[in-house]
């Protein structure tokens, strides 16, 4: 009698296969991102903002140390795999521990030494965030995960999303590749159902030369072939655009079919690139793309200003928004 092998079993038999998913290493992820941002800040027009986000990532690294969260049970894993759906959709699976992570980050950013704390003008914002009721924080968190942000919460958004990143990344890091289901569509994260912030061509080991989509929420990476739209999965009309003279470390991958673009960072061009950090540091490319017909497929989870402004204009034709107000 013959038995049909499942995808995971087929991969296990093929010793030349590449990893389907890459899971994050929380012990180093946030520290490495902070270091990369500081490297990218040198000579960058938005250097102050990159240094600001680097401090948030330092606080993420500190808050992630020793954090332990409950793993999904066998029934959850089996159900997700049976129905080819994400294992822990973010909006429905916010771990209450995120509130403690946020408070720990605020401790660092408010009361840390001079090198860790944020500048004095931002301290009232941090205090306001600390004093919010837990229910209000949870409501803002859910809306952020649904890509909604009220104008009055724009300044708080990076801190709340950063705390959510720590909890979702910590939980994802404790999974095994076998726990992660094959999902349909393959354009969203198979763990938390978030959209990718960017894609990355990896080097080293069996992943070398392969393109992975990088989740901006839980930092899971899942493989997708190159020259394929990471938004609509089309293989037609895929093109690459970059800033003249900036090299090919970061390019905008555009799709004629759906009219979207998403950045692709290439470790073959620079081993130090990071999908989330390099996406933040290349806003000039986004500005240039805004002059074309292509729309960004999904936002960077630590940069909400432009999206909040658009929403505010649609709701009330309001004034411009100051992210530090």
PDB file of N, CA and C in Angstrom, residues 17 169 225:
ATOM      1  N   UNK A  17      17.143  20.472  -0.049  1.00  0.00           N
ATOM      2  CA  UNK A  17      16.085  21.477  -0.044  1.00  0.00           C
ATOM      3  C   UNK A  17      16.482  22.677   0.816  1.00  0.00           C
ATOM      4  N   UNK A 169       7.199  38.281  18.219  1.00  0.00           N
ATOM      5  CA  UNK A 169       8.466  37.695  17.790  1.00  0.00           C
ATOM      6  C   UNK A 169       8.944  36.640  18.777  1.00  0.00           C
ATOM      7  N   UNK A 225       9.442  32.626  -4.417  1.00  0.00           N
ATOM      8  CA  UNK A 225      10.359  32.709  -5.547  1.00  0.00           C
ATOM      9  C   UNK A 225      10.550  34.154  -5.970  1.00  0.00           C
TER      10      UNK A 225
END
